[in-house]
XYZ file of C-alpha atoms in Angstrom:
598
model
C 129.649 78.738 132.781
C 130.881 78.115 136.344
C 133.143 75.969 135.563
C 134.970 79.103 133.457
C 134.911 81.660 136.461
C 135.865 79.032 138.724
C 139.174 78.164 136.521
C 139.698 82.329 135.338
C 139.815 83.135 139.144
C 142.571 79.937 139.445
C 144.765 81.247 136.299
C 144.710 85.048 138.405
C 145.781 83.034 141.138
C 148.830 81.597 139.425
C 150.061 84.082 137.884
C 150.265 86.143 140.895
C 151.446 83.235 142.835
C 154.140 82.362 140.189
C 155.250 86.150 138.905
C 153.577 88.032 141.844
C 151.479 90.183 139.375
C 147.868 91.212 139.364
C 145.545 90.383 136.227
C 141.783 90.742 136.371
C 139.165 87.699 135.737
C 138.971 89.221 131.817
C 142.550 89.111 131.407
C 142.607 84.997 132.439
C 140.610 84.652 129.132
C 139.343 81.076 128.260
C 138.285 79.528 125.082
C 136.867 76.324 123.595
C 139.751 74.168 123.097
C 139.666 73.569 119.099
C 138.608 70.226 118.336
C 141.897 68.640 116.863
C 142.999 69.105 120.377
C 142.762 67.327 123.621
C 140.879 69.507 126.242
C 137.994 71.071 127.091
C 139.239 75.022 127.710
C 142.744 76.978 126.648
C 144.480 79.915 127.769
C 146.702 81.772 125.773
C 149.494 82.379 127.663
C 151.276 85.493 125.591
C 149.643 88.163 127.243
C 151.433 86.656 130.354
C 155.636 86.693 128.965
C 156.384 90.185 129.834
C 155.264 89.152 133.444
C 156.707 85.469 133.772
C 160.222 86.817 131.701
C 159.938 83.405 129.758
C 159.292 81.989 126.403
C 155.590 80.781 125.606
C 156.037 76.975 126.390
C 157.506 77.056 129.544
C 155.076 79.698 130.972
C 152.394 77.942 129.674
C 153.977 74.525 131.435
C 154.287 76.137 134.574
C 150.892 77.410 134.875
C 149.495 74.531 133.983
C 151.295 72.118 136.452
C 150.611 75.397 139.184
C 146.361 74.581 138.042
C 146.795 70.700 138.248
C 148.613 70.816 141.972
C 146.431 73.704 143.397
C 142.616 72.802 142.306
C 140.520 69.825 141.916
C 138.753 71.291 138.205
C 141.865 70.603 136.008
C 142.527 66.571 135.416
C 145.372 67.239 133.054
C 146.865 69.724 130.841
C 148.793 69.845 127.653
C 151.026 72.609 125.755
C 151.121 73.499 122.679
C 153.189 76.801 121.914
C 151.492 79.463 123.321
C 148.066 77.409 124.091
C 147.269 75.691 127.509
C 144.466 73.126 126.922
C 143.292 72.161 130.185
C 141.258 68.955 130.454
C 138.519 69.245 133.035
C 137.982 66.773 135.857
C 134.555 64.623 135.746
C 133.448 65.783 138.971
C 132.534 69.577 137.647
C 130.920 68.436 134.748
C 128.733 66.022 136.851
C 128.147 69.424 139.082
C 127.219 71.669 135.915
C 124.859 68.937 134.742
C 123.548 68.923 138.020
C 122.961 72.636 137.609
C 121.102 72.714 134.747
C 119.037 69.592 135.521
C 118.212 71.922 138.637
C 117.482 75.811 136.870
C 114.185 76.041 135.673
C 114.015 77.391 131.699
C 117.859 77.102 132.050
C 119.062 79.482 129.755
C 116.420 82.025 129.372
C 115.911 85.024 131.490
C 113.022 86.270 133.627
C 111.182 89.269 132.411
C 110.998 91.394 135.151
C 107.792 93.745 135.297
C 110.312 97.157 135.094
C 112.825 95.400 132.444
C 113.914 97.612 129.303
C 110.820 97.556 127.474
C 111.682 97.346 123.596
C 109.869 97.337 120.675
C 110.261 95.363 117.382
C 108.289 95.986 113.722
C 108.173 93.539 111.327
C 106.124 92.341 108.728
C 104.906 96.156 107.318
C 102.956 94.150 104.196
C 101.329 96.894 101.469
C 97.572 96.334 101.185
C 97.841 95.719 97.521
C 99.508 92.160 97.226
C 99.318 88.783 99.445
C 102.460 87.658 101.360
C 105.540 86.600 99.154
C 108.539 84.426 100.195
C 110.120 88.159 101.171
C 107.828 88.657 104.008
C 108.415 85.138 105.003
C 111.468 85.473 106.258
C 111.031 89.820 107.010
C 108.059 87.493 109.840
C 109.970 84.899 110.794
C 113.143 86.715 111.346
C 110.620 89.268 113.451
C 109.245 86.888 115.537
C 112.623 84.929 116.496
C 114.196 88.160 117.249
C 111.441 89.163 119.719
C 111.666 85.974 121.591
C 115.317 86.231 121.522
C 115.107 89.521 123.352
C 112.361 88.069 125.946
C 114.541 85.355 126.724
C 117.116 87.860 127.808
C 114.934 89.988 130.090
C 113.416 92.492 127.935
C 109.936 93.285 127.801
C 109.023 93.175 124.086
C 106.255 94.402 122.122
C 105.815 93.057 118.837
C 104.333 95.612 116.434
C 103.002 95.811 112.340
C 102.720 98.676 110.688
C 100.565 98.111 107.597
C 100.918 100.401 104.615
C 97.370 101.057 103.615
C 97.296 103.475 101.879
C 99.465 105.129 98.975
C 99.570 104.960 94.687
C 100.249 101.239 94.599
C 96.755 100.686 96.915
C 95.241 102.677 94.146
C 96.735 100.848 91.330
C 95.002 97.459 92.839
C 91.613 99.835 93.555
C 91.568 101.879 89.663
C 91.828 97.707 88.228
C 89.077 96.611 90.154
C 86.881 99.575 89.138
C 87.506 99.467 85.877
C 87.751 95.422 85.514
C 86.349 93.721 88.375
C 82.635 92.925 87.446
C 82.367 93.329 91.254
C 84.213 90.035 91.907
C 84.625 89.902 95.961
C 86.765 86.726 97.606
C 82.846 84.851 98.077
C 82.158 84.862 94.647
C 85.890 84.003 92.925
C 86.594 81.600 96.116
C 89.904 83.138 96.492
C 91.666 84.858 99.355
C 91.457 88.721 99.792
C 94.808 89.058 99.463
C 94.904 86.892 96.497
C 92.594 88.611 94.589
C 93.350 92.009 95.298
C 96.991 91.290 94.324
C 95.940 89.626 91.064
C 94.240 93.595 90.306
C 97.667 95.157 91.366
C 99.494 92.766 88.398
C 96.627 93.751 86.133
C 97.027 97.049 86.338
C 100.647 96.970 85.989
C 99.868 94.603 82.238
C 97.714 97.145 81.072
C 99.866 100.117 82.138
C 102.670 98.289 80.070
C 100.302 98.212 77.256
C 99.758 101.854 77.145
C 103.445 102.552 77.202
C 103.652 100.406 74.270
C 101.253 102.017 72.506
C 102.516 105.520 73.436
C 106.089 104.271 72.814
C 105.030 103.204 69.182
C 103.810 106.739 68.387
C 107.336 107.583 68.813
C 106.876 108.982 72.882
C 110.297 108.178 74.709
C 109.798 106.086 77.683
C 109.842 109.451 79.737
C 107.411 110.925 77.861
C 104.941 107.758 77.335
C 105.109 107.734 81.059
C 104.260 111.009 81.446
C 101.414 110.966 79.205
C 99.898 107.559 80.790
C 96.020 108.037 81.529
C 96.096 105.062 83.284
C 98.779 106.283 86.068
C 97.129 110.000 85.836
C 93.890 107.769 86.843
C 95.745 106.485 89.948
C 97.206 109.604 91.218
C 93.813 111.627 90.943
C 92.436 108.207 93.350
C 94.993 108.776 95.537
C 94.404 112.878 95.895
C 90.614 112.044 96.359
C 91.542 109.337 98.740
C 93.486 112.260 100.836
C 91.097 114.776 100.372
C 88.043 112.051 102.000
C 86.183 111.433 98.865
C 83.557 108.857 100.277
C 83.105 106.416 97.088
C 86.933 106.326 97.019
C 87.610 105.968 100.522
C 84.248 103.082 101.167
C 85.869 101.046 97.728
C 89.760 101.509 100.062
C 88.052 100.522 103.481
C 86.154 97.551 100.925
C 89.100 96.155 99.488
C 91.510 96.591 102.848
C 89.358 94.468 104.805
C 89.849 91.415 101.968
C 93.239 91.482 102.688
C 93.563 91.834 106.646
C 91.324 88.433 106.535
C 93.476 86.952 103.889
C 96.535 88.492 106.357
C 95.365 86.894 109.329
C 95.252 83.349 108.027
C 98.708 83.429 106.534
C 99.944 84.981 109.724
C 98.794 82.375 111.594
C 99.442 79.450 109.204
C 103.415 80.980 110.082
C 102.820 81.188 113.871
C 103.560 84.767 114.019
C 101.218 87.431 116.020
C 101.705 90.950 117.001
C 100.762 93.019 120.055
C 100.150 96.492 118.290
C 99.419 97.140 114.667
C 99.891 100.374 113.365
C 98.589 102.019 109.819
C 100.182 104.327 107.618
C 96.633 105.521 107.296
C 96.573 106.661 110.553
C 99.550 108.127 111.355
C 101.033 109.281 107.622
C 98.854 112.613 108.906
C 100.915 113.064 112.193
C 103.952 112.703 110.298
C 102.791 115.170 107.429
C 102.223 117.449 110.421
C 105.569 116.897 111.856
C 107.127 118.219 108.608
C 105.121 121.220 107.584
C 106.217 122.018 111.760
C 109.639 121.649 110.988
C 109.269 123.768 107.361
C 108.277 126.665 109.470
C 111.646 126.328 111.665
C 113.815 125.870 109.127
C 114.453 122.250 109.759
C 113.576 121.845 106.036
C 112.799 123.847 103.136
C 110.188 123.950 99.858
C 111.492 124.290 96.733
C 109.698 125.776 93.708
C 106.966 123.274 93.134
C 106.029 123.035 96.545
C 107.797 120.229 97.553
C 109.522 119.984 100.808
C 112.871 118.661 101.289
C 115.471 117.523 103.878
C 118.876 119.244 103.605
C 121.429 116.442 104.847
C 124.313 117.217 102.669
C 125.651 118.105 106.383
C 125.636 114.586 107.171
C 127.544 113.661 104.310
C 123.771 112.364 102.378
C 121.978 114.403 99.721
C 118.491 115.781 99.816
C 115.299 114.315 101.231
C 112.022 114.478 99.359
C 109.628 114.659 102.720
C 106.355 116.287 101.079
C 105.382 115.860 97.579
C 104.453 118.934 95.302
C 100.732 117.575 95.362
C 101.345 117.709 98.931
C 101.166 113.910 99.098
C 103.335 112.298 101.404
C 106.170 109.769 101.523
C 107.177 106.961 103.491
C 109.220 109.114 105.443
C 107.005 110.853 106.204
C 104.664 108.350 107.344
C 107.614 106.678 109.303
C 108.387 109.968 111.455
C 104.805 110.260 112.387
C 104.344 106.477 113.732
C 107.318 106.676 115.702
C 105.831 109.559 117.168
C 102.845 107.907 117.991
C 104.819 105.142 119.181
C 106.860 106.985 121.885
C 103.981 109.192 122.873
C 101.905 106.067 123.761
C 104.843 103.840 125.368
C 106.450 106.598 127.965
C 109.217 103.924 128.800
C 110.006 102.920 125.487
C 114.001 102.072 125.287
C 114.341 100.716 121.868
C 112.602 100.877 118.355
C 113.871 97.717 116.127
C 112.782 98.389 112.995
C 113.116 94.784 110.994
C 113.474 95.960 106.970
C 115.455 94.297 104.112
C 119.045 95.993 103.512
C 117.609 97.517 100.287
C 116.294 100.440 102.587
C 119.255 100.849 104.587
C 119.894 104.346 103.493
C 115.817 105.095 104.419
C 116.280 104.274 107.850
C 119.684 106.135 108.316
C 117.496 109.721 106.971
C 114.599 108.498 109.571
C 117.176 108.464 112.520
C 119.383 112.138 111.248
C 115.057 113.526 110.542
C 113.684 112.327 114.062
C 116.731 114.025 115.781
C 116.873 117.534 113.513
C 113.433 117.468 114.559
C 114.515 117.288 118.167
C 113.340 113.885 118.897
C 115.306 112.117 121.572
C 114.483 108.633 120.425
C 115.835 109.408 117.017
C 119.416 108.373 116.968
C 118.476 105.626 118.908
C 116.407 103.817 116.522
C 117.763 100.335 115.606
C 117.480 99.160 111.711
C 117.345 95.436 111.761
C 118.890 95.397 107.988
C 118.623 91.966 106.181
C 119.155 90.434 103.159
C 117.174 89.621 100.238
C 115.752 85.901 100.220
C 115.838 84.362 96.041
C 114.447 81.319 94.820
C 117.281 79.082 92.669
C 115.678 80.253 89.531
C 116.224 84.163 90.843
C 114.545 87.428 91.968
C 111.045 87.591 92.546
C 108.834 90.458 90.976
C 105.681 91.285 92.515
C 104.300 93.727 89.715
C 105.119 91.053 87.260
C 102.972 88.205 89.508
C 106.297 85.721 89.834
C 106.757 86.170 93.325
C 106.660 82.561 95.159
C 103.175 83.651 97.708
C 103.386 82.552 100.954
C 100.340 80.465 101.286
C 101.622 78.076 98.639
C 104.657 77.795 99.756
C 103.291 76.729 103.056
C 101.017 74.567 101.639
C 104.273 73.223 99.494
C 106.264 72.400 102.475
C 103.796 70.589 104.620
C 102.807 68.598 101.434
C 105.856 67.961 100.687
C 106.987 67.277 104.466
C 104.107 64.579 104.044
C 105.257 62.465 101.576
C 109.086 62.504 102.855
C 107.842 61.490 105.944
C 105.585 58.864 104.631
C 108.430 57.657 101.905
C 110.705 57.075 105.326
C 108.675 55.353 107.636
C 108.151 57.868 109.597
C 104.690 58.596 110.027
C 104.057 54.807 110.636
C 101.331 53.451 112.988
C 100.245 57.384 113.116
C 96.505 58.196 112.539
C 95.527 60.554 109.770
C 95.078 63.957 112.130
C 98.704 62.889 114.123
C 100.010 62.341 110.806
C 98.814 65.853 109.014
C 99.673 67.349 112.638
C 103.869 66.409 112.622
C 103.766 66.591 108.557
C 102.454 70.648 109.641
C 105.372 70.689 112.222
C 107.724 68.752 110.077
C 107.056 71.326 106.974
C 106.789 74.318 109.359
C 109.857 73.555 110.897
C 111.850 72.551 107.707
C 110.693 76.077 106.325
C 111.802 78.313 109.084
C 115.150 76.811 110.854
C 116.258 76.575 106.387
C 115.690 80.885 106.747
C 116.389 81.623 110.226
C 120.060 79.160 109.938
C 121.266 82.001 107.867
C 122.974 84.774 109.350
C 120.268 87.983 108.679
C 122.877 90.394 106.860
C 123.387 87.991 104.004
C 121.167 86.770 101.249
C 120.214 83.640 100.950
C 118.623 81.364 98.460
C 115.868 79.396 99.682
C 115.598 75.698 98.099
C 112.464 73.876 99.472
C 113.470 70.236 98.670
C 117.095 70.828 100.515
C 115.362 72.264 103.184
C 113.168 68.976 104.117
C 116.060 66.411 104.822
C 116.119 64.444 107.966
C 119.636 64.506 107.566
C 122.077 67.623 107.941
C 121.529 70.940 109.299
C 117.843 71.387 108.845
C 115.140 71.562 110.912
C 113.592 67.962 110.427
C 116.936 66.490 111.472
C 116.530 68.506 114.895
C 112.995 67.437 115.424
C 114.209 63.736 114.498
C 116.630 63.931 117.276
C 114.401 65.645 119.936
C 111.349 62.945 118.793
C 114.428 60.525 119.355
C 115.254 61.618 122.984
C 111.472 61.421 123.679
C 111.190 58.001 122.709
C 114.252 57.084 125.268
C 112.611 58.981 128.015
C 108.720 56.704 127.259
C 111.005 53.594 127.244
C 112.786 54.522 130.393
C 109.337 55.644 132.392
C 107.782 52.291 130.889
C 110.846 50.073 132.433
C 109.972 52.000 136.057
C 113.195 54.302 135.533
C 113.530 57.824 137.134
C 116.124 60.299 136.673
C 117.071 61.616 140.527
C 117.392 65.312 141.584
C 121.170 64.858 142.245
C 123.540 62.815 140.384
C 127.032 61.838 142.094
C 129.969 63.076 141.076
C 132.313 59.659 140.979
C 131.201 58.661 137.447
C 133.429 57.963 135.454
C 132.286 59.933 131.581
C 133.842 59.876 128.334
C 135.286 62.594 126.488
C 131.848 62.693 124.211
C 129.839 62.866 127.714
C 131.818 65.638 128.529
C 131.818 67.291 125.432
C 128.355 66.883 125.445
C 127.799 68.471 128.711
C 129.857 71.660 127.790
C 128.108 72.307 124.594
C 124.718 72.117 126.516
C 126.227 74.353 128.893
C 126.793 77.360 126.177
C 122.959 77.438 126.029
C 122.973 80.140 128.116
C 126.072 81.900 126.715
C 124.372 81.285 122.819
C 121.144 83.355 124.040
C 122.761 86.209 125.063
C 125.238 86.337 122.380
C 121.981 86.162 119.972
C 119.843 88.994 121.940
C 123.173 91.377 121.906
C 123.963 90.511 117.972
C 120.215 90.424 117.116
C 121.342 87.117 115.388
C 118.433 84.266 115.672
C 120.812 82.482 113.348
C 123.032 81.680 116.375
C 120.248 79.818 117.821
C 119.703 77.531 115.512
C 122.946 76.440 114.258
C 123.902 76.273 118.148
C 121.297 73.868 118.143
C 122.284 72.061 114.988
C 125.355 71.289 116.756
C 123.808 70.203 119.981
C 121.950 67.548 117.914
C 124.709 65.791 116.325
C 126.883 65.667 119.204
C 124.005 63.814 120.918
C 123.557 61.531 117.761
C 127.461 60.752 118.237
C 127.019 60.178 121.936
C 123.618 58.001 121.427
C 125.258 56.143 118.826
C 128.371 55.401 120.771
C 126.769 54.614 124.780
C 124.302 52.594 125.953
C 121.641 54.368 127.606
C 118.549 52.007 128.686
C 120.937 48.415 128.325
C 123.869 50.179 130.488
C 124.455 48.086 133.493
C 125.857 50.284 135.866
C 122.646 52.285 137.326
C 124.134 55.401 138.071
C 126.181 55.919 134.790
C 122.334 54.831 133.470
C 120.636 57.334 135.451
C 123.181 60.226 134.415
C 122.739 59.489 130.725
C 119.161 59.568 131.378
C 119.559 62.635 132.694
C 121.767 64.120 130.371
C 119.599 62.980 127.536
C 116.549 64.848 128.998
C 118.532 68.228 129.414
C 119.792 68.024 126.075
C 116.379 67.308 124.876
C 114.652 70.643 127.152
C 117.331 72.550 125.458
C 116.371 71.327 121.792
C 112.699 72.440 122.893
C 113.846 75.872 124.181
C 115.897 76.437 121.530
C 113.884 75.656 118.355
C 111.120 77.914 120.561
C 112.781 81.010 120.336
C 113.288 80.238 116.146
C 109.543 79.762 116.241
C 109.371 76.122 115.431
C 107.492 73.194 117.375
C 109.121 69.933 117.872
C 106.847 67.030 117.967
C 107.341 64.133 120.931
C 106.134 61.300 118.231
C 108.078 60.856 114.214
């Protein structure tokens, strides 16, 4: 914020004009003046004692009555201890409002053609189930944090890699072999996801039966499992799979392509795309490559069984299982090879942002120590994107068991839901039916998202569908209200012949909410960044959140269209519209549309 700079380079200039010592622009360190107190910005004056010999209060006094007789940003000041809350003059808000009124996208960076060129996974579904409430917000989450990182500059490409392939795809293909009746999406009228997850949680009920039965003969659980025909069936699938068995591999290709179209509808039913995808199918090979390379350096070593392993007890972790004794691989394995492919194709790739739930923390921490035994540069500079687990109020989801909350319901939930609020409210009134499905699609959409992407990403969070549609509180119907709101006010004004000048003058006289509201939509800018260099979309929207009802105080409390004076009218015109382009940008970068009309 200029306004800052402006006053940091005035505090360097008082102290070396009071105490004839030099501090830098960090050293004059400003903050938000906390809310119980007047002002906009404070300095904490105790780094300063040493060089002004005094106690806290009276250095702070005399700096602040050096700042209110030497420039024209400070109106007042006050003291309190070691705090100076300066109060700035109404002229340099009216100047930053000007500013922003004047940048184009203010806020958001340009992406210049030779900017860092990064590259962020997310999603990574298995072929063998439909999307769950888990890879809502692993997509969401994704998506936010790529547009985060465009809006500060960096080229982004958003990539999927889709585990294809594996014993749990062959779980969902051995069920449909052996139970199907050749049922295909056409002839049960479901999705391909759908269906081919409702074969992964049959196989998993009749697998439980055969333990049960084995269990009852008096097997252990060990040794039932052991024993199981049914899992023997599904690891000789998965060895024919590898070794190119054609019926095996034309009943994978079959059932792969149900779910990619199933896929692609949720995916865009959640607004999410992707540049690049990437199968474990296609690169698990590389990767298996990589390793039986590094085996004969002595990057890793096989045991007795044939397995090969990762020695990392040097880097304070255990063993690595990297090869199977089948000679199957691992997701390991399969990770090292697509980042290979990933660097190999993308010469002037600067980042890899992997976005994975916190339960595979420890994977991604072997993937980084592997990449770099093997010698790969990129591999201590991968970036794990580590998240927490998303429950329902009634608890953890199992996919095996079939209680996982799927996606495409709990889309279909929300905007139905979103419907009826809206309609119980009023506010879908004098709307036709396709405007009224259209902002009950946005309403739902955007109640669903800003409710996951308000949380900060490290921690877990439960996700309650009827809190999260409330057009009141920090939700994402409330922000849409409030944007629809500032819409409405800028119709009205058009309709009454108003226009909002390029330049507003500085001798209005504002408010403290005015100017309160002016600095807040000034940390736009400062919010972005913050959220590209944290990787925390959560900053976003609860920056935003906060923007909103400080606009809601400040409509409630000023006159905008009835205010007599024209130029206070045209600057509250003005600052209405700002606050209403950074709402749009804003909610944008979450992912979520705002609608003009509620």
């Amino acid at each position: 914020m200029k306004i800052e700079i402006s006053l940091q380079q005035s505090v360097v200039n008082a102290i070396e004009s009071l105490y004839g010592q030099t501090i830098t622009l960090e050293q004059a360190l400003l903050q938000k003046t906390k809310k119980e107190f007047d002002g906009h910005l404070t300095l904490v004056v105790f780094p300063f004692l040493k060089m002004s010999k005094k106690g806290p209060e009276q250095t702070a006094q005399e700096i602040g009555e050096w700042l209110e007789k030497n420039t024209t940003e400070i109106s007042s000041f006050n003291v309190i201890k070691g705090f100076l809350n300066l109060s700035v003059a109404t002229p340099c808000w009216i100047d930053l409002l000007n500013e922003i009124h004047s940048t184009q996208d203010f806020g958001i960076q340009k992406v210049g053609v030779n900017a860092p060129l990064v590259m962020v996974e997310y999603s990574s579904p298995n072929t063998n189930k439909p999307l769950h409430l888990g890879h809502v917000r692993n997509n969401l989450l994704g998506f936010s944090l790529s547009e985060v990182l465009k809006a500060n500059g960096f080229r982004v490409l958003k990539t999927n890699i889709v585990n294809d392939r594996g014993i749990h795809i062959c779980k969902s293909m051995l069920a449909w072999q052996k139970w199907g009746n050749g049922e295909t999406p056409e002839s049960s009228g479901k999705k391909g996801d759908h269906l081919v997850g409702d074969y992964y949680v049959l196989f998993d009920k009749h697998y439980k039966a055969e333990l049960s039965e084995l269990q009852a003969k008096g097997f252990s659980k060990e040794e039932a499992e052991a024993k199981s025909l049914l899992m023997a069936e599904a690891r000789e699938m998965l060895r024919k799979w590898e070794d190119g068995d054609e019926p095996t591999v034309y009943l994978w290709k079959m059932m792969n392509q149900w779910v990619y179209a199933g896929f692609d509808v949720t995916y865009k039913k959640l607004g999410v795309d992707f540049d690049e995808i990437y199968y474990e199918s296609e690169t698990y090979l590389d990767g298996k490559e990589t390793v039986l390379k590094g085996l004969d350096q002595d990057v890793f070593y096989r045991k007795e069984d044939g397995s090969v392993w990762a020695d990392l007890t040097g880097e304070g972790l255990d063993h690595k299982l990297l090869l199977r004794s089948d000679g199957t691989s691992v997701y390991m394995t399969q990770d090292i090879g697509t980042a290979q492919q990933r660097f190999k194709a993308h010469k002037d790739l600067s980042k890899m942002i992997y976005v994975v739930g916190n339960e595979q923390n420890y994977h991604f921490q072997v993937l980084s120590i592997v990449l770099d035994k093997l010698g790969y540069e990129f591999g201590k500079g991968l970036v794990h994107f580590s998240y927490g687990m998303v429950e329902l109020p009634e608890g953890k989801m199992k996919s095996r068991e079939g209680t996982v909350v799927d996606a495409d319901d709990l889309v279909e939930e929300m905007v139905s839901t979103a419907k009826v609020t809206s309609e119980e409210l009023g506010k879908l009134d004098g709307a036709t039916e396709d405007e009224a499905n259209n902002i009950a699609r946005i309403v739902g959409m955007g109640a669903l998202k800003y409710f996951i992407l308000k949380v900060d990403p490290k921690k877990n969070m439960t996700f309650n569908p009827k809190e999260s549609i409330d057009f009141n509180g920090n939700t994402g119907p409330f922000i849409q209200y409030t944007y629809a709101r500032i819409q409405s006010v800028m119709r009205k004004a058009t309709d009454l012949g108003l226009s909002i000048p390029q330049t507003l003058s500085n001798d209005i006289v504002l408010t403290t909410k005015e100017q309160n509201l002016i600095q807040l939509a000034a940390d736009y800018s400062v919010t972005v960044k913050q959220a590209g260099d944290e990787y925390n979309p959560a900053l976003i929207a609860n920056y935003i959140y906060d923007l909103v009802k400080e606009y809601n105080q400040f409509y409630h409390d000023h006159s905008i269209l009835k205010e007599d004076d024209a130029n206070l009218k045209s600057f509250r015109l003005m600052l209405s519209q700002e606050v209403g382009k950074i709402v749009k940008s804003g909610m944008s970068l979450l992912g979520i549309e705002v609608p003009d009309r509620m």
